[in-house]
PDB file of C-alpha atoms and ligand atoms in Angstrom:
ATOM      1  CA  MET A 285      43.438 115.887 190.555  1.00  0.00           C
ATOM      2  CA  THR A 286      46.168 115.546 187.053  1.00  0.00           C
ATOM      3  CA  LEU A 287      43.623 116.596 184.908  1.00  0.00           C
ATOM      4  CA  PRO A 288      44.196 114.198 180.956  1.00  0.00           C
ATOM      5  CA  VAL A 289      44.403 116.594 178.297  1.00  0.00           C
ATOM      6  CA  ALA A 290      44.182 115.860 174.737  1.00  0.00           C
ATOM      7  CA  VAL A 291      46.263 118.110 172.308  1.00  0.00           C
ATOM      8  CA  LEU A 292      45.169 118.948 168.404  1.00  0.00           C
ATOM      9  CA  VAL A 293      48.494 119.108 166.490  1.00  0.00           C
ATOM     10  CA  SER A 294      49.014 119.763 162.741  1.00  0.00           C
ATOM     11  CA  GLY A 295      52.997 120.826 162.469  1.00  0.00           C
ATOM     12  CA  ARG A 296      55.463 121.704 165.018  1.00  0.00           C
ATOM     13  CA  GLY A 297      54.405 121.152 167.895  1.00  0.00           C
ATOM     14  CA  SER A 298      56.704 124.151 169.830  1.00  0.00           C
ATOM     15  CA  ASN A 299      52.874 124.295 171.681  1.00  0.00           C
ATOM     16  CA  LEU A 300      52.939 120.736 172.328  1.00  0.00           C
ATOM     17  CA  GLN A 301      56.311 120.473 173.636  1.00  0.00           C
ATOM     18  CA  ALA A 302      55.317 123.792 176.492  1.00  0.00           C
ATOM     19  CA  ILE A 303      52.465 121.743 177.914  1.00  0.00           C
ATOM     20  CA  LEU A 304      55.094 118.913 177.876  1.00  0.00           C
ATOM     21  CA  ASP A 305      57.293 120.847 179.747  1.00  0.00           C
ATOM     22  CA  ALA A 306      55.260 122.066 181.618  1.00  0.00           C
ATOM     23  CA  CYS A 307      53.314 118.645 182.737  1.00  0.00           C
ATOM     24  CA  ALA A 308      57.122 117.222 183.009  1.00  0.00           C
ATOM     25  CA  SER A 309      58.152 119.768 185.852  1.00  0.00           C
ATOM     26  CA  GLY A 310      55.012 119.529 187.577  1.00  0.00           C
ATOM     27  CA  GLY A 311      54.310 123.263 186.775  1.00  0.00           C
ATOM     28  CA  LEU A 312      51.259 122.775 184.928  1.00  0.00           C
ATOM     29  CA  ASP A 313      49.207 119.132 187.180  1.00  0.00           C
ATOM     30  CA  ALA A 314      48.017 118.075 184.084  1.00  0.00           C
ATOM     31  CA  ARG A 315      49.090 115.043 181.411  1.00  0.00           C
ATOM     32  CA  VAL A 316      48.730 114.526 178.182  1.00  0.00           C
ATOM     33  CA  ALA A 317      46.850 111.804 177.135  1.00  0.00           C
ATOM     34  CA  ILE A 318      47.039 111.885 173.513  1.00  0.00           C
ATOM     35  CA  VAL A 319      48.139 113.894 170.626  1.00  0.00           C
ATOM     36  CA  VAL A 320      45.782 113.914 167.343  1.00  0.00           C
ATOM     37  CA  SER A 321      47.377 115.416 164.153  1.00  0.00           C
ATOM     38  CA  ASN A 322      45.152 115.091 161.168  1.00  0.00           C
ATOM     39  CA  HIS A 323      48.714 115.012 159.013  1.00  0.00           C
ATOM     40  CA  ALA A 324      51.105 112.345 159.124  1.00  0.00           C
ATOM     41  CA  GLY A 325      54.976 112.652 160.377  1.00  0.00           C
ATOM     42  CA  VAL A 326      54.710 116.250 161.127  1.00  0.00           C
ATOM     43  CA  PRO A 327      57.185 117.295 163.991  1.00  0.00           C
ATOM     44  CA  ALA A 328      54.855 117.593 166.919  1.00  0.00           C
ATOM     45  CA  LEU A 329      54.198 113.306 166.186  1.00  0.00           C
ATOM     46  CA  GLN A 330      58.121 112.997 166.983  1.00  0.00           C
ATOM     47  CA  ARG A 331      57.752 115.209 170.062  1.00  0.00           C
ATOM     48  CA  ALA A 332      54.839 113.228 171.233  1.00  0.00           C
ATOM     49  CA  ALA A 333      56.976 109.938 170.595  1.00  0.00           C
ATOM     50  CA  LEU A 334      59.736 111.499 173.025  1.00  0.00           C
ATOM     51  CA  ALA A 335      57.947 112.405 175.549  1.00  0.00           C
ATOM     52  CA  GLY A 336      56.444 109.103 175.498  1.00  0.00           C
ATOM     53  CA  VAL A 337      52.481 110.584 174.360  1.00  0.00           C
ATOM     54  CA  PRO A 338      50.946 108.032 172.537  1.00  0.00           C
ATOM     55  CA  SER A 339      49.423 109.646 169.224  1.00  0.00           C
ATOM     56  CA  ALA A 340      47.282 108.830 166.462  1.00  0.00           C
ATOM     57  CA  VAL A 341      46.732 110.608 162.601  1.00  0.00           C
ATOM     58  CA  PHE A 342      43.468 111.691 161.617  1.00  0.00           C
ATOM     59  CA  THR A 343      43.650 112.345 157.595  1.00  0.00           C
ATOM     60  CA  LEU A 344      40.627 112.921 155.307  1.00  0.00           C
ATOM     61  CA  ARG A 345      42.337 110.827 153.153  1.00  0.00           C
ATOM     62  CA  THR A 346      41.783 107.866 155.136  1.00  0.00           C
ATOM     63  CA  TYR A 347      38.411 108.984 156.238  1.00  0.00           C
ATOM     64  CA  SER A 348      35.178 109.804 153.973  1.00  0.00           C
ATOM     65  CA  ASP A 349      35.050 113.401 154.864  1.00  0.00           C
ATOM     66  CA  ARG A 350      35.845 115.223 158.020  1.00  0.00           C
ATOM     67  CA  ALA A 351      32.501 114.252 159.994  1.00  0.00           C
ATOM     68  CA  ALA A 352      33.453 110.656 160.003  1.00  0.00           C
ATOM     69  CA  ALA A 353      37.660 111.627 160.027  1.00  0.00           C
ATOM     70  CA  HIS A 354      36.529 114.011 162.887  1.00  0.00           C
ATOM     71  CA  SER A 355      34.056 111.782 164.902  1.00  0.00           C
ATOM     72  CA  ALA A 356      36.216 109.245 164.724  1.00  0.00           C
ATOM     73  CA  MET A 357      38.981 111.869 166.203  1.00  0.00           C
ATOM     74  CA  ALA A 358      36.344 112.128 169.473  1.00  0.00           C
ATOM     75  CA  ALA A 359      36.552 108.410 169.987  1.00  0.00           C
ATOM     76  CA  ALA A 360      40.106 108.037 169.989  1.00  0.00           C
ATOM     77  CA  ILE A 361      39.953 111.037 172.797  1.00  0.00           C
ATOM     78  CA  ALA A 362      36.659 109.973 174.787  1.00  0.00           C
ATOM     79  CA  GLY A 363      38.830 106.365 175.283  1.00  0.00           C
ATOM     80  CA  VAL A 364      42.029 107.567 176.954  1.00  0.00           C
ATOM     81  CA  GLY A 365      39.798 110.082 179.493  1.00  0.00           C
ATOM     82  CA  ALA A 366      40.373 113.184 178.192  1.00  0.00           C
ATOM     83  CA  GLU A 367      38.854 115.513 180.277  1.00  0.00           C
ATOM     84  CA  LEU A 368      39.926 118.840 177.942  1.00  0.00           C
ATOM     85  CA  VAL A 369      40.631 119.378 174.329  1.00  0.00           C
ATOM     86  CA  VAL A 370      43.575 121.775 173.466  1.00  0.00           C
ATOM     87  CA  LEU A 371      44.132 122.854 169.828  1.00  0.00           C
ATOM     88  CA  ALA A 372      47.450 123.706 169.847  1.00  0.00           C
ATOM     89  CA  GLY A 373      47.683 124.476 166.006  1.00  0.00           C
ATOM     90  CA  PHE A 374      45.294 122.780 164.561  1.00  0.00           C
ATOM     91  CA  ASP A 375      44.461 123.855 160.734  1.00  0.00           C
ATOM     92  CA  HIS A 376      40.737 121.925 160.650  1.00  0.00           C
ATOM     93  CA  ILE A 377      37.501 123.527 161.854  1.00  0.00           C
ATOM     94  CA  LEU A 378      35.959 120.806 163.805  1.00  0.00           C
ATOM     95  CA  ALA A 379      32.892 119.234 162.576  1.00  0.00           C
ATOM     96  CA  PRO A 380      29.908 119.897 164.637  1.00  0.00           C
ATOM     97  CA  ILE A 381      30.047 115.224 165.383  1.00  0.00           C
ATOM     98  CA  PHE A 382      32.861 115.869 167.571  1.00  0.00           C
ATOM     99  CA  PHE A 383      31.190 118.347 170.381  1.00  0.00           C
ATOM    100  CA  VAL A 384      28.613 116.111 170.018  1.00  0.00           C
ATOM    101  CA  ARG A 385      30.624 113.031 170.914  1.00  0.00           C
ATOM    102  CA  LEU A 386      32.445 114.522 172.722  1.00  0.00           C
ATOM    103  CA  SER A 387      30.075 116.413 175.158  1.00  0.00           C
ATOM    104  CA  GLY A 388      30.657 118.307 178.255  1.00  0.00           C
ATOM    105  CA  VAL A 389      34.224 118.442 177.953  1.00  0.00           C
ATOM    106  CA  PRO A 390      35.704 121.627 177.023  1.00  0.00           C
ATOM    107  CA  VAL A 391      37.585 122.737 173.784  1.00  0.00           C
ATOM    108  CA  ILE A 392      39.927 125.429 173.727  1.00  0.00           C
ATOM    109  CA  ASN A 393      41.977 127.003 170.837  1.00  0.00           C
ATOM    110  CA  LEU A 394      44.697 128.795 170.939  1.00  0.00           C
ATOM    111  CA  HIS A 395      44.906 132.553 168.451  1.00  0.00           C
ATOM    112  CA  PRO A 396      47.633 134.036 167.354  1.00  0.00           C
ATOM    113  CA  ALA A 397      46.310 137.324 167.848  1.00  0.00           C
ATOM    114  CA  LEU A 398      44.076 139.476 170.301  1.00  0.00           C
ATOM    115  CA  LEU A 399      40.797 138.469 169.594  1.00  0.00           C
ATOM    116  CA  PRO A 400      37.770 139.305 168.556  1.00  0.00           C
ATOM    117  CA  LEU A 401      40.439 140.996 166.385  1.00  0.00           C
ATOM    118  CA  PHE A 402      42.194 140.009 163.785  1.00  0.00           C
ATOM    119  CA  GLY A 403      40.453 136.216 163.722  1.00  0.00           C
ATOM    120  CA  GLY A 404      37.545 134.768 161.525  1.00  0.00           C
ATOM    121  CA  ARG A 405      38.098 131.907 158.489  1.00  0.00           C
ATOM    122  CA  GLY A 406      41.657 132.116 157.016  1.00  0.00           C
ATOM    123  CA  MET A 407      43.337 134.268 159.159  1.00  0.00           C
ATOM    124  CA  HIS A 408      45.981 132.069 160.460  1.00  0.00           C
ATOM    125  CA  GLY A 409      49.238 131.705 160.309  1.00  0.00           C
ATOM    126  CA  ASP A 410      51.827 134.781 158.865  1.00  0.00           C
ATOM    127  CA  LYS A 411      48.032 136.609 157.009  1.00  0.00           C
ATOM    128  CA  VAL A 412      47.164 136.698 161.262  1.00  0.00           C
ATOM    129  CA  HIS A 413      50.313 139.293 162.010  1.00  0.00           C
ATOM    130  CA  GLU A 414      50.511 140.431 157.874  1.00  0.00           C
ATOM    131  CA  ALA A 415      46.689 142.085 159.202  1.00  0.00           C
ATOM    132  CA  VAL A 416      47.884 143.045 162.675  1.00  0.00           C
ATOM    133  CA  LEU A 417      51.068 144.307 160.925  1.00  0.00           C
ATOM    134  CA  ALA A 418      49.722 146.319 157.676  1.00  0.00           C
ATOM    135  CA  SER A 419      45.963 148.107 160.273  1.00  0.00           C
ATOM    136  CA  GLY A 420      49.078 149.843 161.677  1.00  0.00           C
ATOM    137  CA  ALA A 421      48.324 148.852 165.405  1.00  0.00           C
ATOM    138  CA  THR A 422      50.853 149.331 168.428  1.00  0.00           C
ATOM    139  CA  GLU A 423      50.560 146.444 169.540  1.00  0.00           C
ATOM    140  CA  SER A 424      49.014 142.698 169.126  1.00  0.00           C
ATOM    141  CA  GLY A 425      49.201 139.351 171.568  1.00  0.00           C
ATOM    142  CA  CYS A 426      47.519 135.908 171.643  1.00  0.00           C
ATOM    143  CA  THR A 427      44.386 133.727 172.631  1.00  0.00           C
ATOM    144  CA  VAL A 428      43.023 131.469 174.520  1.00  0.00           C
ATOM    145  CA  HIS A 429      39.328 131.341 173.454  1.00  0.00           C
ATOM    146  CA  ARG A 430      37.407 128.853 174.303  1.00  0.00           C
ATOM    147  CA  VAL A 431      35.676 126.767 171.337  1.00  0.00           C
ATOM    148  CA  HIS A 432      32.406 126.237 169.864  1.00  0.00           C
ATOM    149  CA  PRO A 433      30.582 123.979 167.194  1.00  0.00           C
ATOM    150  CA  GLU A 434      30.794 126.205 163.727  1.00  0.00           C
ATOM    151  CA  THR A 435      32.341 129.121 164.614  1.00  0.00           C
ATOM    152  CA  VAL A 436      35.575 130.154 164.303  1.00  0.00           C
ATOM    153  CA  ASP A 437      37.725 132.512 166.791  1.00  0.00           C
ATOM    154  CA  LEU A 438      34.597 133.409 168.861  1.00  0.00           C
ATOM    155  CA  GLY A 439      34.194 132.040 171.802  1.00  0.00           C
ATOM    156  CA  GLU A 440      34.582 133.452 175.581  1.00  0.00           C
ATOM    157  CA  VAL A 441      37.692 133.927 175.858  1.00  0.00           C
ATOM    158  CA  VAL A 442      40.276 132.483 178.248  1.00  0.00           C
ATOM    159  CA  VAL A 443      44.051 133.804 178.462  1.00  0.00           C
ATOM    160  CA  GLN A 444      45.161 137.251 176.614  1.00  0.00           C
ATOM    161  CA  ARG A 445      48.982 137.871 176.587  1.00  0.00           C
ATOM    162  CA  ARG A 446      49.762 141.016 174.521  1.00  0.00           C
ATOM    163  CA  VAL A 447      53.179 141.751 172.508  1.00  0.00           C
ATOM    164  CA  PRO A 448      54.278 145.203 171.318  1.00  0.00           C
ATOM    165  CA  ILE A 449      54.646 145.536 167.513  1.00  0.00           C
ATOM    166  CA  GLU A 450      58.195 147.352 167.314  1.00  0.00           C
ATOM    167  CA  PRO A 451      59.537 149.529 164.863  1.00  0.00           C
ATOM    168  CA  GLY A 452      61.037 147.540 161.403  1.00  0.00           C
ATOM    169  CA  ASP A 453      58.924 144.507 162.608  1.00  0.00           C
ATOM    170  CA  THR A 454      57.614 141.528 159.789  1.00  0.00           C
ATOM    171  CA  ALA A 455      55.057 138.910 159.492  1.00  0.00           C
ATOM    172  CA  GLU A 456      58.074 136.991 160.903  1.00  0.00           C
ATOM    173  CA  THR A 457      59.406 138.970 163.828  1.00  0.00           C
ATOM    174  CA  LEU A 458      55.952 139.671 164.872  1.00  0.00           C
ATOM    175  CA  ALA A 459      54.986 136.195 164.876  1.00  0.00           C
ATOM    176  CA  ALA A 460      58.108 135.052 166.813  1.00  0.00           C
ATOM    177  CA  ARG A 461      57.437 137.576 169.463  1.00  0.00           C
ATOM    178  CA  VAL A 462      53.942 136.218 169.724  1.00  0.00           C
ATOM    179  CA  LEU A 463      54.736 132.883 170.263  1.00  0.00           C
ATOM    180  CA  GLU A 464      56.914 132.672 172.965  1.00  0.00           C
ATOM    181  CA  GLN A 465      53.819 134.529 174.790  1.00  0.00           C
ATOM    182  CA  GLU A 466      51.611 132.082 173.009  1.00  0.00           C
ATOM    183  CA  HIS A 467      53.877 129.148 174.423  1.00  0.00           C
ATOM    184  CA  GLY A 468      53.181 130.679 178.557  1.00  0.00           C
ATOM    185  CA  ALA A 469      49.273 131.778 177.222  1.00  0.00           C
ATOM    186  CA  ILE A 470      48.529 128.220 176.467  1.00  0.00           C
ATOM    187  CA  VAL A 471      50.101 126.503 179.349  1.00  0.00           C
ATOM    188  CA  ASP A 472      47.945 128.982 182.314  1.00  0.00           C
ATOM    189  CA  ALA A 473      45.084 128.575 180.525  1.00  0.00           C
ATOM    190  CA  ILE A 474      44.944 124.929 180.891  1.00  0.00           C
ATOM    191  CA  ARG A 475      45.743 125.256 184.352  1.00  0.00           C
ATOM    192  CA  ARG A 476      42.450 127.026 184.732  1.00  0.00           C
ATOM    193  CA  PHE A 477      40.729 124.157 184.081  1.00  0.00           C
ATOM    194  CA  VAL A 478      42.503 121.913 186.314  1.00  0.00           C
ATOM    195  CA  PRO A 479      40.298 120.911 189.752  1.00  0.00           C
ATOM    196  CA  THR A 480      41.495 122.447 192.547  1.00  0.00           C
ATOM    197  CA  ALA A 481      41.306 119.737 195.674  1.00  0.00           C
ATOM    198  CA  VAL A 482      37.860 120.887 197.917  1.00  0.00           C
ATOM    199  CA  SER A 483      38.856 120.434 201.776  1.00  0.00           C
ATOM    200  CA  ARG A 484      36.596 117.670 203.981  1.00  0.00           C
TER     201      ARG A 484
HETATM  202  C1  GRF B   9      50.524 129.200 166.463  1.00  0.00           C
HETATM  203  O1  GRF B   9      50.806 130.152 166.184  1.00  0.00           O
HETATM  204  C2  GRF B   9      48.925 129.023 166.685  1.00  0.00           C
HETATM  205  O2  GRF B   9      48.303 130.588 167.595  1.00  0.00           O
HETATM  206  C3  GRF B   9      48.371 129.317 165.549  1.00  0.00           C
HETATM  207  O3  GRF B   9      49.051 127.595 164.893  1.00  0.00           O
HETATM  208  C4  GRF B   9      50.536 127.891 165.925  1.00  0.00           C
HETATM  209  C5  GRF B   9      50.815 126.644 165.966  1.00  0.00           C
HETATM  210  O4  GRF B   9      52.518 126.719 166.037  1.00  0.00           O
HETATM  211  N1  GRF B   9      46.994 128.347 165.757  1.00  0.00           N
HETATM  212  P1  GRF B   9      53.647 125.258 166.897  1.00  0.00           P
HETATM  213  O5  GRF B   9      52.618 123.834 166.174  1.00  0.00           O
HETATM  214  O6  GRF B   9      52.436 125.275 168.429  1.00  0.00           O
HETATM  215  O7  GRF B   9      54.698 125.756 167.153  1.00  0.00           O
END
């Protein structure tokens, strides 16, 4: 059965693109039912439009607070019948009401490091890669994990992919190497939520 997925984004949307491409090629038995952004005018929204996928924007400017914005977001996601929520470069921590309104719908997030290392509040973007390099680690990678209310980067790991740290790496070169793995990891993680056909 084709899995209806909601993808939450905030910017570039290269992981959204990987998901859209995998759905289009038949490599992933899922369809992006809605793309939701917390910022207007970001490239990820153009990617959704090009793929003919509906999108919606919920900015904190339009709503009184985060809970109101995330509650409306959850209502939109429930409205399209999404059975999995994928945070693919979404830069807000979801308010608890989001999970209440989407009770029973799993939420997963993509993080650009090998959790539980280099995660938690404030650990995002280049800060993650800078911390990895400063630690002297010999490898990094990415993690797709479950998301639960009031926790950041602590949910059960769904998929992890590793990359080596090369001599002379900068946050930028490491981020690019990790990103390449993210594109496969997020598709792989979604695949694990696709219901398998039961033969009778
Ligand atoms: C990725 O590095 C992801 O791990 C992090 O945000 C970035 C999003 O990239 N959570 P993109 O918008 O999918 O290109």
